[in-house]
Short mmCIF file of C-alpha atoms in Angstrom, two decimals:
data_model
loop_
_atom_site.label_atom_id
_atom_site.label_comp_id
_atom_site.label_asym_id
_atom_site.label_seq_id
_atom_site.Cartn_x
_atom_site.Cartn_y
_atom_site.Cartn_z
CA GLN A 1 205.14 -79.81 -6.19
CA SER A 2 207.49 -77.28 -4.57
CA VAL A 3 211.25 -77.44 -5.02
CA LEU A 4 211.65 -76.82 -1.29
CA THR A 5 209.85 -79.13 1.13
CA GLN A 6 208.14 -77.87 4.28
CA PRO A 7 205.73 -79.62 6.63
CA PRO A 8 202.16 -78.53 5.85
CA SER A 9 201.41 -77.68 9.45
CA VAL A 10 202.88 -77.39 12.93
CA SER A 11 201.30 -76.53 16.23
CA ALA A 12 202.31 -75.72 19.78
CA ALA A 13 200.94 -74.07 22.89
CA PRO A 14 201.42 -70.39 23.77
CA GLY A 15 204.82 -69.76 25.29
CA GLN A 16 206.32 -72.88 23.77
CA LYS A 17 208.86 -73.26 20.98
CA VAL A 18 208.35 -74.58 17.47
CA THR A 19 210.63 -75.30 14.54
CA ILE A 20 209.76 -75.40 10.86
CA SER A 21 212.01 -77.29 8.49
CA CYS A 22 212.80 -76.56 4.85
CA SER A 23 214.53 -79.20 2.78
CA GLY A 24 216.15 -78.61 -0.58
CA SER A 25 219.19 -79.62 -2.58
CA SER A 26 222.73 -78.58 -3.41
CA SER A 27 221.50 -76.31 -6.20
CA ASN A 28 219.39 -74.20 -3.88
CA ILE A 29 219.76 -74.30 -0.07
CA GLY A 30 223.13 -75.99 -0.33
CA ASN A 31 224.68 -73.05 -2.16
CA ASN A 32 222.45 -70.02 -1.65
CA TYR A 33 221.10 -68.05 1.28
CA VAL A 34 217.70 -68.95 2.69
CA SER A 35 215.06 -66.43 3.70
CA TRP A 36 211.89 -66.95 5.70
CA TYR A 37 208.57 -65.14 5.35
CA GLN A 38 205.54 -64.80 7.58
CA GLN A 39 202.15 -64.34 5.95
CA LEU A 40 199.32 -63.40 8.26
CA PRO A 41 195.82 -64.08 6.94
CA GLY A 42 194.85 -61.68 4.17
CA THR A 43 198.17 -59.86 4.12
CA ALA A 44 201.34 -59.77 2.04
CA PRO A 45 204.36 -61.85 3.06
CA LYS A 46 206.79 -60.23 5.49
CA LEU A 47 210.51 -60.97 5.65
CA LEU A 48 211.48 -62.61 8.95
CA ILE A 49 214.95 -64.02 8.27
CA TYR A 50 217.48 -63.41 5.51
CA GLU A 51 220.93 -64.82 4.76
CA ASN A 52 219.98 -67.98 6.69
CA ASN A 53 220.00 -66.43 10.15
CA LYS A 54 219.78 -62.63 10.08
CA ARG A 55 216.77 -60.67 11.27
CA PRO A 56 215.63 -57.42 9.64
CA SER A 57 215.18 -54.46 11.88
CA GLY A 58 212.01 -54.79 13.93
CA ILE A 59 211.83 -58.57 13.92
CA PRO A 60 212.00 -59.84 17.51
CA ASP A 61 214.74 -62.26 18.54
CA ARG A 62 212.06 -64.88 19.22
CA PHE A 63 212.52 -65.68 15.54
CA SER A 64 215.72 -67.43 14.48
CA GLY A 65 217.06 -69.20 11.44
CA SER A 66 219.70 -71.79 10.75
CA GLN A 67 221.03 -73.72 7.78
CA SER A 68 222.96 -76.94 7.52
CA GLY A 69 223.81 -78.65 4.26
CA THR A 70 220.68 -78.73 2.13
CA SER A 71 218.22 -77.93 4.92
CA ALA A 72 217.16 -74.85 6.80
CA THR A 73 215.13 -74.33 9.95
CA LEU A 74 213.04 -71.51 11.33
CA GLY A 75 212.65 -71.40 15.09
CA ILE A 76 210.06 -69.44 17.02
CA THR A 77 210.19 -69.25 20.81
CA GLY A 78 207.71 -67.79 23.27
CA LEU A 79 204.82 -68.50 20.92
CA GLN A 80 201.99 -65.98 20.83
CA THR A 81 198.56 -66.26 19.31
CA GLY A 82 199.59 -63.47 16.96
CA ASP A 83 202.21 -65.78 15.46
CA GLU A 84 199.49 -67.87 13.84
CA ALA A 85 200.29 -67.54 10.15
CA ASP A 86 201.70 -69.29 7.14
CA TYR A 87 205.49 -69.46 6.97
CA TYR A 88 207.50 -69.87 3.79
CA CYS A 89 211.16 -70.54 3.11
CA GLY A 90 212.69 -69.22 -0.09
CA THR A 91 215.97 -69.17 -1.93
CA TRP A 92 217.51 -69.09 -5.39
CA ASP A 93 218.07 -72.25 -7.37
CA SER A 94 221.28 -71.99 -9.37
CA SER A 95 220.43 -74.91 -11.67
CA LEU A 96 216.96 -73.60 -12.52
CA SER A 97 218.10 -69.95 -12.53
CA ALA A 98 214.87 -69.27 -10.70
CA GLY A 99 213.58 -68.27 -7.31
CA VAL A 100 212.00 -71.10 -5.34
CA PHE A 101 209.73 -71.26 -2.31
CA GLY A 102 208.61 -74.00 0.00
CA GLY A 103 204.97 -75.00 -0.04
CA GLY A 104 204.36 -73.17 3.21
CA THR A 105 203.71 -74.26 6.78
CA LYS A 106 200.61 -73.26 8.71
CA LEU A 107 201.41 -72.53 12.34
CA THR A 108 198.64 -73.01 14.86
CA VAL A 109 199.12 -71.74 18.40
CA LEU A 110 196.78 -73.90 20.44
CA GLU B 1 209.13 -45.55 4.15
CA VAL B 2 209.38 -48.17 1.44
CA GLN B 3 206.15 -48.49 -0.52
CA LEU B 4 205.26 -50.79 -3.38
CA VAL B 5 201.84 -50.37 -4.95
CA GLU B 6 200.64 -52.79 -7.59
CA SER B 7 197.91 -52.05 -10.09
CA GLY B 8 196.47 -53.39 -13.32
CA GLY B 9 194.85 -56.58 -12.11
CA GLY B 10 191.36 -57.62 -13.08
CA LEU B 11 189.22 -60.16 -14.90
CA VAL B 12 190.47 -61.35 -18.29
CA LYS B 13 189.41 -64.16 -20.60
CA PRO B 14 191.70 -67.10 -21.35
CA GLY B 15 194.12 -66.15 -24.09
CA GLY B 16 193.89 -62.49 -23.17
CA SER B 17 196.53 -60.04 -22.00
CA LEU B 18 197.08 -57.82 -19.01
CA ARG B 19 199.83 -55.45 -17.90
CA LEU B 20 200.62 -55.10 -14.23
CA SER B 21 202.43 -52.11 -12.79
CA CYS B 22 204.23 -51.56 -9.51
CA ALA B 23 204.92 -48.03 -8.32
CA ALA B 24 207.87 -47.81 -5.94
CA SER B 25 208.70 -45.06 -3.46
CA GLY B 26 210.74 -44.47 -0.33
CA PHE B 27 214.00 -45.90 -1.69
CA THR B 28 216.35 -45.55 -4.64
CA PHE B 29 214.54 -47.81 -7.08
CA SER B 30 217.43 -48.00 -9.54
CA ASP B 31 219.67 -49.60 -6.88
CA TYR B 32 217.56 -52.74 -6.47
CA SER B 33 216.62 -55.85 -8.37
CA MET B 34 212.87 -56.45 -8.38
CA ASN B 35 210.60 -59.48 -8.45
CA TRP B 36 207.09 -60.57 -9.24
CA VAL B 37 205.72 -63.34 -7.03
CA ARG B 38 202.22 -64.75 -7.26
CA GLN B 39 199.86 -66.68 -5.03
CA ALA B 40 196.92 -68.63 -6.39
CA PRO B 41 193.81 -68.65 -4.19
CA GLY B 42 194.44 -70.80 -1.14
CA LYS B 43 197.88 -71.82 -2.40
CA GLY B 44 201.50 -71.02 -1.62
CA LEU B 45 203.92 -68.48 -3.03
CA GLU B 46 205.26 -68.94 -6.55
CA TRP B 47 208.16 -66.87 -7.85
CA VAL B 48 207.37 -65.53 -11.33
CA SER B 49 210.17 -63.29 -12.57
CA SER B 50 213.12 -61.12 -11.57
CA VAL B 51 214.90 -58.18 -13.18
CA SER B 52 218.23 -56.73 -12.11
CA SER B 53 218.65 -53.06 -11.25
CA SER B 54 219.65 -52.03 -14.76
CA SER B 55 217.68 -54.75 -16.55
CA ASP B 56 220.87 -56.59 -17.52
CA TYR B 57 219.62 -59.84 -16.04
CA ILE B 58 216.08 -61.15 -16.38
CA TYR B 59 214.76 -64.50 -15.23
CA TYR B 60 211.41 -66.27 -15.56
CA ALA B 61 209.70 -69.27 -14.04
CA ASP B 62 209.21 -72.03 -16.59
CA SER B 63 205.46 -71.72 -16.09
CA VAL B 64 205.42 -68.21 -17.60
CA LYS B 65 208.43 -68.24 -19.93
CA GLY B 66 207.49 -67.06 -23.39
CA ARG B 67 204.21 -65.57 -22.22
CA PHE B 68 205.19 -62.99 -19.58
CA THR B 69 207.66 -60.12 -19.91
CA ILE B 70 209.12 -58.23 -16.97
CA SER B 71 210.43 -54.71 -17.43
CA ARG B 72 211.23 -51.61 -15.43
CA ASP B 73 211.53 -47.88 -15.90
CA ASN B 74 214.00 -46.49 -13.40
CA ALA B 75 213.13 -42.91 -14.37
CA LYS B 76 209.54 -43.58 -13.34
CA ASN B 77 210.36 -45.82 -10.35
CA SER B 78 208.13 -48.45 -11.84
CA LEU B 79 208.14 -52.19 -12.45
CA TYR B 80 205.92 -53.92 -15.00
CA LEU B 81 204.72 -57.37 -15.94
CA GLN B 82 203.22 -57.86 -19.38
CA MET B 83 201.15 -61.02 -19.33
CA ASN B 84 200.02 -62.58 -22.62
CA SER B 85 198.25 -65.81 -23.52
CA LEU B 86 196.77 -65.96 -20.05
CA ARG B 87 195.49 -69.25 -18.71
CA ALA B 88 193.13 -70.17 -15.89
CA GLU B 89 196.12 -71.35 -13.86
CA ASP B 90 197.55 -67.81 -13.95
CA THR B 91 194.74 -66.71 -11.63
CA ALA B 92 196.47 -65.35 -8.54
CA VAL B 93 197.37 -62.34 -6.46
CA TYR B 94 200.51 -60.87 -7.99
CA TYR B 95 203.00 -59.26 -5.62
CA CYS B 96 205.79 -56.88 -6.49
CA ALA B 97 208.77 -57.42 -4.18
CA ARG B 98 212.01 -55.51 -3.73
CA GLY B 99 215.38 -57.19 -3.83
CA GLY B 100 217.16 -59.99 -5.59
CA TYR B 101 217.41 -63.44 -4.11
CA GLU B 102 215.78 -62.42 -0.81
CA PRO B 103 212.95 -59.91 -1.37
CA ASP B 104 212.64 -57.73 1.69
CA TYR B 105 209.61 -55.53 0.97
CA TRP B 106 206.40 -56.64 -0.69
CA GLY B 107 203.43 -54.74 -2.02
CA GLN B 108 199.87 -55.64 -1.09
CA GLY B 109 199.27 -57.38 -4.39
CA THR B 110 196.84 -57.13 -7.27
CA LEU B 111 194.38 -59.90 -8.16
CA VAL B 112 194.37 -61.34 -11.65
CA THR B 113 191.46 -63.60 -12.54
CA VAL B 114 191.50 -65.54 -15.80
CA SER B 115 188.06 -66.86 -16.58
CA SER B 116 185.55 -66.98 -19.40
#
């Protein structure tokens, strides 16, 4: 059971928008930055969003992040078939003194 | 270009030991905290351990505490994970990842299989 809760799967049509939620608590999302990772099949995770809403160089602005209270959200607009992947949220948990990840969300672009 | 290359994975019997290594290049290794994160077959990401840039701060997941030891050699630009008393549930791809709370670069991983 993951400390952070994500929906197991989401789906949308090409060109549409999708959001992926990540729910935590005051000891993790509520007091620490959230990052988001994309993992394409058979590859290592790739950082998409850091510090809740910042994009590393090279990440298109179709990807966005937000945080409110003890929840965070990843948004993806203009969906492409190449966006089909597993997406993970992650942060630090101050009570556990440990890194924590969500269980992952599989995105299907129909 | 940042590169992280893990090695040392393989097949080991339950109760056995293994030492993973991560060779870093393309950045000043001694400036960054480093992490080990693992992923069991078909499962999600699990954070394993972190070490600060000068090894002052070290953290472990409860699932590996007392069995795994993280270390680094800044002179060799290398990160290590000594894994003892291995269990079947430790079977996973182990990733080395740069950074503290928000790892930004990840290696391609090394597979550890614990089986008799």
